[in-house]
Amino acid sequence: MTSASTIGAALLELADQDPDRPLAYVEGSGEPVRLTAADLAELAGAAATTLAEHGVRPGDRVGVCMDTGVDAYAALHGCFLLGAVPFVCEPPLATMRRQRWEDRLRLLISRAEPRALVVSPEFRDAVSAPCAQAGVAVVEPPFEGGLVPGSVRARAGDLALIQFTSGTTGSSRGVTLTHEAVFANAAAIGDHAYRSGDLIVSWLPLHHDMGLIGLSLAPLLHGLPVASMPPLSFALRPERWLWAMHRYRGTFTSAPNFAYRLCATNVPDTKLQGLDLSAWRLAGNGAEVVQAGTLRAFAERMAPYGYRERAMTPCYGMAEITLAATMCVPGDPLITLPVRRDRLAGDGEVVEASPDDPDRQELVSSGSALKEIEIRVVDGTGADLPDRRQGTILLRCLSMMSGYYRQPEETAKVLENGWLDTGDQGFLDNGQLYVTGRIKDVVIIAGSNYHPYAFEAAAATVDGLRADAVAAVGCPDPERSTEVLVLVVESRSHADSERVAEIRAAVIAAVSAETGLRPDRVEVVPRGALPKTPSGKLQRRQVVNALVKGTLPGRR
């Protein structure tokens, strides 16, 4: 790993010591662009000069609103060279509802108060009004000039970047990270997972913590090359991710569980002919609860193309600790635990289930704590729980955020005595962390707490439904004084009454057979109706709000 202490200094060190080292292969609409350390340093220097000419100084916040590409990398590293503090916001791509995107941009601008917003020329019109109203300079490529003399002024303890969390427009919070925090997590990831000669492949957006830290900055700090592609490229054709692993002989990649499910179930065989995944060494799986069925389905589907089952490496983390907290040992067999669903949902006790138990649920370990990271699992009073008792996961580490930017009250809600309340539930077993779900996603039925993932996985087995287009939520029912289980599924046949009735019946049958619980309602909606984060994760609380208000598009 680099001997530098800031991200900007690390890039210059690489450019000075090994200028021809490849750091990036950037794919877009044309031929991939290869960037060496010297290339990236030169581009970043030009961006730093341009930003300085627009009045950006060390400590100033700078928004970067661009799709993954050469200019986005230049803008980010230009900020690091200047000692400015970048935050990445998703660009207004066609898949996003424009008004919702603009509302979020206005929120980020009001929270961060940036000196400038760097945008691609095609997005200038979309950002002009919000930026003009807030007095934010709009900067766009091409960047011209060289490295600003004495521009690397940041120190290890200075703020390096802000990561804004996903969520509803009003709930997004700015996670502040110092260079020291980023370096600490990058070191922990590298010590555990990287190998000399690794080549990382990524489709994740730079406004996602796994995309920015895990698949961009951490590799750079270890001098490892990254082949990146625009997120929309994956969303339109998931097999492009697999072909990037083939083309670059990729050894390392990471993605949320849903991405592996998409590749396992939604890519036709004709799109995989000639694929070679034999170089694939590590497949990180995190950012949402890992499903055992997904891992097996992906391994079975990709085995004919050279993929090895032991490449799958579940992990756990979040933006508030920079990125990673736990990770399984690369190359080891998966660790799973079959448990009684009723006991976990009832008193939170982990009781192993027999193979023929109808209430059996298989959980996947997310691994053990990385270096310098501590884990506790506590009950509602904050008391530590023993192994195999479900509770709230707390974390403490060197890579902890400084806080939520200019939101001290929100920071105080989650940070106490150095411990972060993750808002996640799980349990420990012999040092292995099992994450069972988000507390806010729990469905409470007659006093028992159920996580939505088993319901969603069962519903997704219905013919014509996609794994990334199913949401299981609990909706309040005043008459029954409890929540009712509602499955919302996307279908191209949402306007066909006869087909909708068939889908409803099939979903109820599948969920009942797999989980023992019968859904109270099944709503069939058009494709694209379910709200998601920019990286594709379901926003279940927004689904609940839309159901309660009756605003879910096209519900039947």
Coordinates of C-alpha atoms in Angstrom, one line a residue:
M1 CA 0.0 0.0 0.0
T2 CA 1.1 3.6 -0.6
S3 CA 3.3 5.3 2.0
A4 CA 1.4 8.6 1.4
S5 CA -1.1 9.9 3.9
T6 CA -3.7 11.6 1.6
I7 CA -5.4 10.4 -1.5
G8 CA -4.0 13.1 -3.7
A9 CA -0.4 12.5 -2.5
A10 CA -0.9 8.8 -3.1
L11 CA -1.7 9.4 -6.8
L12 CA 1.3 11.7 -7.2
E13 CA 3.5 9.1 -5.5
L14 CA 2.4 6.4 -7.9
A15 CA 2.9 8.7 -10.9
D16 CA 6.4 9.5 -9.7
Q17 CA 7.5 6.0 -8.8
D18 CA 5.7 4.0 -11.5
P19 CA 4.3 6.3 -14.1
D20 CA 3.4 3.6 -16.6
R21 CA 1.5 1.5 -14.1
P22 CA -2.1 1.0 -15.4
L23 CA -4.6 2.2 -12.9
A24 CA -7.9 2.3 -15.0
Y25 CA -9.6 0.9 -18.0
V26 CA -12.6 3.1 -18.5
E27 CA -15.5 1.8 -20.7
G28 CA -18.1 4.1 -22.2
S29 CA -19.8 4.5 -25.6
G30 CA -16.6 4.1 -27.6
E31 CA -13.4 2.1 -27.2
P32 CA -12.1 1.6 -23.6
V33 CA -9.6 4.2 -22.4
R34 CA -6.5 3.0 -20.6
L35 CA -5.1 5.3 -17.9
T36 CA -1.7 5.0 -16.4
A37 CA -0.7 6.6 -13.1
A38 CA 0.9 9.4 -15.0
D39 CA -2.2 9.8 -17.2
L40 CA -4.5 10.1 -14.2
A41 CA -2.2 12.5 -12.4
E42 CA -2.0 14.7 -15.5
L43 CA -5.8 14.7 -15.9
A44 CA -6.4 15.3 -12.2
G45 CA -3.9 18.2 -12.3
A46 CA -5.8 19.8 -15.2
A47 CA -9.1 19.4 -13.3
A48 CA -7.5 20.9 -10.1
T49 CA -6.3 23.9 -12.1
T50 CA -9.8 24.4 -13.6
L51 CA -11.4 24.1 -10.2
A52 CA -9.0 26.6 -8.7
E53 CA -9.8 29.0 -11.5
H54 CA -13.4 28.8 -10.4
G55 CA -12.5 29.8 -6.8
V56 CA -12.3 26.3 -5.2
R57 CA -9.9 26.3 -2.3
P58 CA -8.8 23.6 0.2
G59 CA -11.7 22.6 2.4
D60 CA -14.3 23.7 -0.1
R61 CA -17.0 21.2 -1.0
V62 CA -17.3 20.2 -4.7
G63 CA -20.1 18.2 -6.2
V64 CA -19.4 15.7 -9.0
C65 CA -22.4 14.9 -11.1
M66 CA -21.2 12.7 -13.9
D67 CA -21.6 9.2 -15.2
T68 CA -18.6 6.9 -14.6
G69 CA -15.9 7.9 -17.0
V70 CA -12.5 9.5 -17.5
D71 CA -13.8 13.0 -16.7
A72 CA -15.4 11.8 -13.4
Y73 CA -12.1 10.3 -12.3
A74 CA -10.3 13.5 -13.2
A75 CA -12.7 15.6 -11.3
L76 CA -12.6 13.5 -8.2
H77 CA -8.8 13.3 -8.1
G78 CA -8.5 17.0 -9.0
C79 CA -10.5 17.7 -5.8
F80 CA -8.1 15.5 -3.8
L81 CA -5.0 17.3 -5.2
L82 CA -6.5 20.7 -4.2
G83 CA -7.5 19.5 -0.8
A84 CA -11.2 20.2 -1.7
V85 CA -13.9 17.8 -0.4
P86 CA -15.8 16.1 -3.2
F87 CA -19.2 14.4 -3.0
V88 CA -20.6 12.4 -5.8
C89 CA -24.3 12.7 -6.8
E90 CA -26.0 10.6 -9.4
P91 CA -26.5 12.1 -12.8
P92 CA -30.0 12.6 -14.3
L93 CA -30.0 9.5 -16.4
A94 CA -33.1 8.4 -18.3
T95 CA -34.1 5.8 -15.7
M96 CA -34.6 8.4 -13.0
R97 CA -37.7 10.5 -12.5
R98 CA -36.4 14.0 -13.3
Q99 CA -38.3 15.9 -10.5
R100 CA -37.2 13.4 -7.9
W101 CA -33.6 13.7 -9.1
E102 CA -33.8 17.6 -9.0
D103 CA -35.3 17.5 -5.5
R104 CA -32.4 15.4 -4.3
L105 CA -29.8 17.6 -6.0
R106 CA -31.3 20.6 -4.3
L107 CA -31.1 18.8 -1.0
L108 CA -27.4 17.9 -1.5
I109 CA -26.5 21.4 -2.5
S110 CA -28.3 22.8 0.5
R111 CA -26.6 20.3 2.9
A112 CA -23.1 20.5 1.4
E113 CA -23.0 24.2 0.3
P114 CA -20.5 23.4 -2.5
R115 CA -18.3 26.0 -4.1
A116 CA -18.8 24.3 -7.5
L117 CA -20.6 21.4 -9.2
V118 CA -18.7 19.5 -11.9
V119 CA -21.0 18.1 -14.6
S120 CA -20.8 16.5 -18.0
P121 CA -21.9 18.9 -20.8
E122 CA -25.0 16.9 -21.4
F123 CA -26.2 17.5 -17.9
R124 CA -25.6 21.2 -17.7
D125 CA -29.2 22.2 -18.5
A126 CA -30.5 19.9 -15.8
V127 CA -28.3 21.5 -13.0
S128 CA -28.3 25.1 -14.1
A129 CA -31.4 26.2 -12.2
P130 CA -30.6 24.6 -8.8
C131 CA -27.0 25.8 -9.1
A132 CA -27.9 29.4 -10.1
Q133 CA -30.4 29.7 -7.2
A134 CA -27.7 28.5 -4.7
G135 CA -24.9 30.5 -6.2
V136 CA -22.9 27.4 -7.1
A137 CA -20.4 27.6 -10.0
V138 CA -21.0 25.0 -12.8
V139 CA -17.8 23.5 -14.1
E140 CA -17.6 21.1 -17.0
P141 CA -14.8 19.5 -19.0
P142 CA -12.6 19.7 -20.9
F143 CA -10.2 20.5 -18.1
E144 CA -7.1 22.5 -19.1
G145 CA -3.9 23.3 -17.4
G146 CA -1.3 21.5 -15.3
L147 CA -0.9 20.7 -11.6
V148 CA -1.4 23.7 -9.4
P149 CA 2.0 24.4 -7.6
G150 CA 1.8 23.2 -4.0
S151 CA -1.7 22.0 -4.5
V152 CA -1.6 18.9 -2.3
R153 CA -2.2 20.7 1.0
A154 CA -4.5 18.2 2.8
R155 CA -3.3 16.3 5.9
A156 CA -4.3 12.8 7.1
G157 CA -6.8 14.2 9.6
D158 CA -8.5 16.5 7.1
L159 CA -11.9 15.8 5.6
A160 CA -11.4 13.8 2.4
L161 CA -14.9 13.4 1.0
I162 CA -18.6 13.2 1.8
Q163 CA -20.7 10.2 1.0
F164 CA -24.4 10.9 0.9
T165 CA -26.6 8.0 2.0
S166 CA -29.5 6.7 -0.1
G167 CA -33.1 7.1 1.2
T168 CA -36.0 9.4 0.8
T169 CA -35.2 13.0 -0.3
G170 CA -35.3 14.4 3.2
S171 CA -33.5 11.5 5.0
S172 CA -30.3 11.5 3.0
R173 CA -27.3 12.3 5.2
G174 CA -23.7 13.3 4.4
V175 CA -21.2 10.9 5.8
T176 CA -17.9 12.7 6.4
L177 CA -14.7 10.8 6.1
T178 CA -11.1 11.9 6.7
H179 CA -8.1 10.7 4.6
E180 CA -7.1 8.8 7.7
A181 CA -10.4 6.9 7.8
V182 CA -10.3 6.1 4.1
F183 CA -6.7 4.8 4.4
A184 CA -7.6 2.7 7.5
N185 CA -10.4 0.9 5.7
A186 CA -8.4 0.5 2.5
A187 CA -5.6 -1.1 4.5
A188 CA -8.0 -3.5 6.2
I189 CA -9.6 -4.5 2.9
G190 CA -6.2 -4.9 1.2
D191 CA -4.7 -7.0 4.0
H192 CA -7.6 -9.4 3.9
A193 CA -8.6 -9.5 0.2
Y194 CA -6.2 -8.1 -2.3
R195 CA -3.4 -10.1 -4.0
S196 CA -0.5 -8.9 -6.2
G197 CA -1.7 -8.9 -9.8
D198 CA -5.3 -8.4 -9.0
L199 CA -7.5 -6.6 -11.6
I200 CA -10.7 -5.2 -10.3
V201 CA -13.9 -4.9 -12.4
S202 CA -16.8 -2.6 -11.4
W203 CA -20.1 -1.4 -12.7
L204 CA -21.2 0.2 -9.4
P205 CA -21.7 3.9 -9.5
L206 CA -19.2 6.3 -7.8
H207 CA -22.0 7.7 -5.6
H208 CA -22.3 4.2 -4.0
D209 CA -19.8 3.5 -1.1
M210 CA -18.9 0.1 -2.6
G211 CA -18.3 1.7 -6.0
L212 CA -16.3 4.7 -4.7
I213 CA -14.3 3.2 -1.9
G214 CA -14.2 -0.6 -2.6
L215 CA -13.8 -0.5 -6.3
S216 CA -12.0 2.8 -7.0
L217 CA -10.1 4.5 -4.1
A218 CA -9.0 1.4 -2.2
P219 CA -7.5 -0.3 -5.3
L220 CA -5.7 2.9 -6.2
L221 CA -4.1 3.2 -2.7
H222 CA -2.8 -0.4 -3.4
G223 CA -1.7 0.4 -6.9
L224 CA -4.2 -2.0 -8.5
P225 CA -6.0 -1.4 -11.8
V226 CA -9.7 -1.1 -12.1
A227 CA -11.8 -1.7 -15.2
S228 CA -15.0 0.3 -14.9
M229 CA -18.2 0.5 -16.9
P230 CA -21.3 2.8 -16.5
P231 CA -23.9 1.5 -14.2
L232 CA -26.6 1.8 -16.8
S233 CA -24.6 -0.6 -19.0
F234 CA -25.1 -3.3 -16.4
A235 CA -28.7 -2.4 -15.7
L236 CA -29.6 -2.8 -19.4
R237 CA -27.6 -5.9 -20.0
P238 CA -26.2 -7.6 -16.8
E239 CA -24.1 -10.0 -18.9
R240 CA -21.8 -7.0 -19.8
W241 CA -20.4 -7.3 -16.2
L242 CA -19.5 -10.9 -16.9
W243 CA -18.0 -10.1 -20.2
A244 CA -15.9 -7.4 -18.6
M245 CA -14.5 -10.0 -16.3
H246 CA -13.7 -12.1 -19.4
R247 CA -12.2 -9.3 -21.4
Y248 CA -9.9 -8.0 -18.7
R249 CA -9.2 -11.4 -17.1
G250 CA -10.7 -9.8 -14.0
T251 CA -9.8 -11.4 -10.7
F252 CA -11.9 -9.3 -8.2
T253 CA -15.3 -7.7 -8.3
S254 CA -18.1 -6.8 -5.8
A255 CA -21.8 -6.2 -6.0
P256 CA -25.0 -6.4 -4.0
N257 CA -26.8 -9.8 -3.9
F258 CA -29.4 -8.8 -6.4
A259 CA -26.8 -8.4 -9.2
Y260 CA -25.7 -12.1 -8.8
R261 CA -29.3 -13.1 -8.9
L262 CA -29.9 -11.2 -12.1
C263 CA -27.0 -12.9 -13.8
A264 CA -28.1 -16.3 -12.5
T265 CA -31.7 -16.0 -13.6
N266 CA -32.2 -13.3 -16.3
V267 CA -29.3 -13.8 -18.7
P268 CA -30.1 -16.2 -21.6
D269 CA -27.5 -18.9 -22.5
T270 CA -27.1 -17.3 -25.9
K271 CA -25.5 -14.3 -24.2
L272 CA -22.8 -16.4 -22.5
Q273 CA -21.4 -18.4 -25.3
G274 CA -17.6 -18.3 -25.3
L275 CA -17.4 -16.7 -21.8
D276 CA -14.3 -17.4 -19.7
L277 CA -14.5 -16.6 -16.0
S278 CA -11.5 -18.8 -15.0
A279 CA -9.5 -15.8 -13.7
W280 CA -12.2 -14.8 -11.3
R281 CA -10.8 -15.2 -7.8
L282 CA -13.0 -13.1 -5.5
A283 CA -16.7 -12.2 -5.9
G284 CA -17.6 -9.8 -3.1
N285 CA -21.2 -9.9 -2.1
G286 CA -22.5 -7.1 0.2
A287 CA -24.6 -3.9 0.6
E288 CA -27.7 -6.0 1.3
V289 CA -28.6 -9.3 3.0
V290 CA -26.8 -12.2 1.2
Q291 CA -29.1 -15.0 0.1
A292 CA -27.9 -18.6 0.1
G293 CA -30.1 -19.5 -2.8
T294 CA -28.6 -16.8 -4.9
L295 CA -25.1 -18.0 -4.2
R296 CA -25.9 -21.5 -5.3
A297 CA -27.8 -20.5 -8.3
F298 CA -25.0 -18.2 -9.5
A299 CA -22.3 -20.8 -8.9
E300 CA -24.3 -23.5 -10.8
R301 CA -25.1 -21.2 -13.7
M302 CA -21.5 -19.9 -14.1
A303 CA -19.6 -23.1 -13.4
P304 CA -19.6 -24.1 -17.1
Y305 CA -17.7 -20.9 -17.9
G306 CA -14.9 -21.5 -15.4
Y307 CA -16.3 -19.7 -12.3
R308 CA -15.4 -21.4 -9.0
E309 CA -18.0 -21.5 -6.2
R310 CA -15.4 -20.6 -3.6
A311 CA -14.8 -17.2 -5.3
M312 CA -18.0 -16.0 -3.6
T313 CA -17.0 -13.9 -0.6
P314 CA -19.9 -12.4 1.5
C315 CA -19.1 -9.2 3.3
Y316 CA -20.8 -6.5 5.4
G317 CA -20.3 -2.8 5.9
M318 CA -21.6 0.7 5.3
A319 CA -20.7 4.2 4.4
E320 CA -20.5 5.3 8.1
I321 CA -17.4 3.2 8.6
T322 CA -16.0 4.1 5.1
L323 CA -17.0 0.7 3.7
A324 CA -16.1 -2.8 5.0
A325 CA -16.5 -4.2 8.5
T326 CA -16.5 -8.0 7.9
M327 CA -15.5 -10.3 5.2
C328 CA -15.3 -14.1 4.7
V329 CA -12.0 -15.6 3.9
P330 CA -11.4 -15.5 0.2
G331 CA -11.3 -19.0 -1.2
D332 CA -12.9 -20.7 1.8
P333 CA -16.2 -22.6 1.6
L334 CA -19.3 -20.6 2.4
I335 CA -20.4 -20.7 6.0
T336 CA -24.2 -21.1 6.4
L337 CA -26.5 -21.8 9.3
P338 CA -30.0 -23.4 9.0
V339 CA -32.2 -21.8 11.7
R340 CA -35.8 -22.0 12.8
R341 CA -37.6 -18.9 11.3
D342 CA -40.3 -18.8 14.0
R343 CA -37.8 -18.6 16.8
L344 CA -35.7 -16.0 15.1
A345 CA -38.8 -13.9 14.5
G346 CA -40.2 -14.5 17.9
D347 CA -37.6 -14.2 20.7
G348 CA -34.6 -13.7 18.5
E349 CA -33.0 -16.9 19.6
V350 CA -31.0 -18.8 17.0
V351 CA -32.1 -22.4 17.0
E352 CA -30.7 -24.8 14.3
A353 CA -33.3 -26.4 12.1
S354 CA -33.3 -29.9 10.7
P355 CA -33.2 -30.5 6.9
D356 CA -36.8 -31.4 6.8
D357 CA -38.1 -28.6 9.1
P358 CA -40.8 -26.7 7.2
D359 CA -39.8 -23.5 9.1
R360 CA -36.2 -23.8 8.1
Q361 CA -34.3 -20.7 7.0
E362 CA -30.7 -20.8 5.8
L363 CA -28.5 -17.8 6.8
V364 CA -25.2 -16.9 5.3
S365 CA -22.2 -15.7 7.3
S366 CA -20.8 -12.3 6.4
G367 CA -17.5 -13.2 7.8
S368 CA -15.4 -12.0 10.7
A369 CA -14.2 -8.6 11.6
L370 CA -11.5 -7.0 9.5
K371 CA -8.4 -5.6 11.2
E372 CA -9.0 -2.8 13.8
I373 CA -12.8 -3.3 13.7
E374 CA -14.8 -4.3 16.8
I375 CA -18.3 -5.7 16.7
R376 CA -21.0 -6.0 19.4
V377 CA -24.6 -7.2 19.2
V378 CA -26.9 -5.7 21.8
D379 CA -30.5 -5.8 23.0
G380 CA -32.9 -2.9 23.3
T381 CA -31.2 -1.7 26.5
G382 CA -27.8 -1.7 25.0
A383 CA -26.6 -4.8 26.9
D384 CA -24.4 -7.2 25.1
L385 CA -26.0 -10.4 23.8
P386 CA -24.3 -13.8 23.8
D387 CA -23.6 -15.8 20.6
R388 CA -26.7 -16.9 18.7
R389 CA -29.0 -14.2 20.0
Q390 CA -30.3 -11.7 17.5
G391 CA -29.9 -8.0 18.3
T392 CA -28.7 -4.7 17.0
I393 CA -25.2 -4.6 15.4
L394 CA -22.8 -2.0 16.8
L395 CA -19.4 -1.2 15.2
R396 CA -16.2 0.6 16.4
C397 CA -13.2 1.2 14.2
L398 CA -10.4 3.5 13.0
S399 CA -12.3 4.2 9.7
M400 CA -15.4 5.6 11.5
M401 CA -17.0 8.7 10.0
S402 CA -16.5 12.0 11.7
G403 CA -20.2 12.4 11.7
Y404 CA -23.1 13.4 9.4
Y405 CA -22.2 16.7 7.7
R406 CA -23.7 19.6 9.7
Q407 CA -26.3 17.3 11.3
P408 CA -25.1 16.9 14.9
E409 CA -28.4 15.7 16.2
E410 CA -28.5 12.9 13.5
T411 CA -24.9 12.0 14.4
A412 CA -25.8 11.8 18.1
K413 CA -28.5 9.3 17.3
V414 CA -26.1 6.7 15.9
L415 CA -22.7 7.4 17.5
E416 CA -22.2 7.0 21.3
N417 CA -18.8 6.5 23.0
G418 CA -17.3 5.7 19.6
W419 CA -19.8 2.9 18.8
L420 CA -22.0 3.2 15.7
D421 CA -25.6 1.9 15.9
T422 CA -25.8 0.4 12.4
G423 CA -29.6 0.0 12.3
D424 CA -29.0 -3.6 11.3
Q425 CA -30.0 -6.8 13.1
G426 CA -27.9 -9.9 13.3
F427 CA -26.0 -12.2 15.6
L428 CA -22.5 -13.5 16.2
D429 CA -21.5 -17.2 16.2
N430 CA -17.9 -18.2 16.8
G431 CA -16.7 -14.8 15.5
Q432 CA -18.8 -15.0 12.4
L433 CA -21.4 -12.2 11.9
Y434 CA -24.8 -13.1 10.5
V435 CA -26.8 -10.1 9.3
T436 CA -30.5 -10.8 9.3
G437 CA -31.8 -7.5 8.0
R438 CA -32.5 -3.8 8.5
I439 CA -34.5 -2.9 11.6
K440 CA -36.6 -0.5 9.5
D441 CA -37.5 -3.3 7.0
V442 CA -38.8 -5.7 9.6
V443 CA -42.4 -6.9 9.1
I444 CA -44.2 -7.2 12.4
I445 CA -47.0 -9.7 12.4
A446 CA -48.8 -10.7 15.6
G447 CA -45.8 -9.7 17.7
S448 CA -43.2 -11.6 15.6
N449 CA -40.6 -9.9 13.6
Y450 CA -40.0 -11.1 10.0
H451 CA -37.4 -9.9 7.6
P452 CA -38.6 -9.5 4.0
Y453 CA -36.0 -11.4 2.1
A454 CA -37.4 -14.9 2.3
F455 CA -40.8 -13.7 1.1
E456 CA -39.2 -11.9 -1.8
A457 CA -37.1 -14.8 -2.8
A458 CA -40.1 -17.1 -2.8
A459 CA -42.2 -14.7 -4.9
A460 CA -39.4 -14.3 -7.4
T461 CA -39.7 -17.9 -8.3
V462 CA -43.0 -17.3 -10.0
D463 CA -42.7 -17.4 -13.8
G464 CA -42.3 -14.0 -15.3
L465 CA -41.2 -12.2 -12.1
R466 CA -37.7 -10.8 -11.6
A467 CA -35.7 -11.1 -8.4
D468 CA -35.0 -7.3 -8.4
A469 CA -38.7 -6.5 -9.0
V470 CA -40.3 -7.8 -5.8
A471 CA -40.9 -6.1 -2.5
A472 CA -42.2 -7.6 0.7
V473 CA -43.4 -5.1 3.3
G474 CA -45.6 -4.8 6.4
C475 CA -48.5 -2.3 6.1
P476 CA -50.3 -1.1 9.2
D477 CA -53.9 -2.5 9.5
P478 CA -55.8 -0.5 12.1
E479 CA -58.6 -3.0 12.2
R480 CA -56.3 -5.9 13.1
S481 CA -53.9 -3.7 15.2
T482 CA -50.9 -5.3 13.5
E483 CA -49.2 -5.2 10.2
V484 CA -50.3 -7.2 7.2
L485 CA -47.9 -8.8 4.8
V486 CA -48.0 -7.2 1.3
L487 CA -46.1 -8.4 -1.7
V488 CA -45.6 -5.8 -4.5
V489 CA -44.4 -7.3 -7.8
E490 CA -43.6 -5.7 -11.1
S491 CA -44.9 -7.3 -14.3
R492 CA -45.2 -6.3 -17.9
S493 CA -48.7 -7.9 -17.7
H494 CA -50.0 -5.5 -15.0
A495 CA -52.8 -4.3 -17.3
D496 CA -54.1 -7.8 -18.1
S497 CA -56.7 -8.6 -15.4
E498 CA -56.6 -12.3 -16.1
R499 CA -52.8 -12.5 -15.9
V500 CA -52.8 -10.4 -12.8
A501 CA -55.1 -12.8 -11.1
E502 CA -52.8 -15.7 -12.1
I503 CA -49.7 -13.8 -10.7
R504 CA -51.5 -13.1 -7.4
A505 CA -52.4 -16.7 -6.9
A506 CA -49.0 -18.0 -7.9
V507 CA -47.2 -15.5 -5.5
I508 CA -49.5 -16.5 -2.6
A509 CA -48.9 -20.2 -3.3
A510 CA -45.1 -19.8 -3.6
V511 CA -44.7 -17.6 -0.5
S512 CA -47.0 -19.8 1.6
A513 CA -45.2 -23.0 0.6
E514 CA -41.7 -21.6 1.3
T515 CA -42.3 -19.6 4.5
G516 CA -45.5 -20.9 6.0
L517 CA -47.0 -17.4 6.0
R518 CA -49.7 -16.4 3.6
P519 CA -49.5 -12.9 2.1
D520 CA -52.5 -10.7 2.9
R521 CA -52.2 -8.8 -0.3
V522 CA -50.4 -9.0 -3.6
E523 CA -50.1 -5.8 -5.7
V524 CA -49.1 -6.0 -9.3
V525 CA -47.5 -2.9 -10.7
P526 CA -45.8 -1.8 -13.9
R527 CA -42.0 -2.4 -14.5
G528 CA -40.0 0.4 -12.9
A529 CA -42.7 1.3 -10.3
L530 CA -40.8 0.1 -7.2
P531 CA -38.6 2.9 -5.7
K532 CA -34.9 2.0 -5.6
T533 CA -31.6 3.6 -4.6
P534 CA -29.3 4.6 -7.5
S535 CA -27.4 1.3 -7.1
G536 CA -30.6 -0.7 -7.5
K537 CA -31.5 -1.6 -3.9
L538 CA -35.2 -1.6 -2.9
Q539 CA -36.4 1.3 -0.7
R540 CA -39.1 -0.7 1.2
R541 CA -40.1 2.2 3.5
Q542 CA -41.0 4.2 0.4
V543 CA -43.1 1.3 -0.8
V544 CA -45.0 1.3 2.5
N545 CA -45.6 5.0 2.3
A546 CA -46.9 4.7 -1.3
L547 CA -49.2 1.9 -0.3
V548 CA -50.6 3.8 2.6
K549 CA -51.1 6.9 0.5
G550 CA -52.4 5.0 -2.5
T551 CA -49.7 6.6 -4.7
L552 CA -48.0 3.4 -6.0
P553 CA -48.0 3.7 -9.8
G554 CA -50.4 1.4 -11.6
R555 CA -51.2 -0.9 -8.6
R556 CA -53.8 -3.6 -9.3

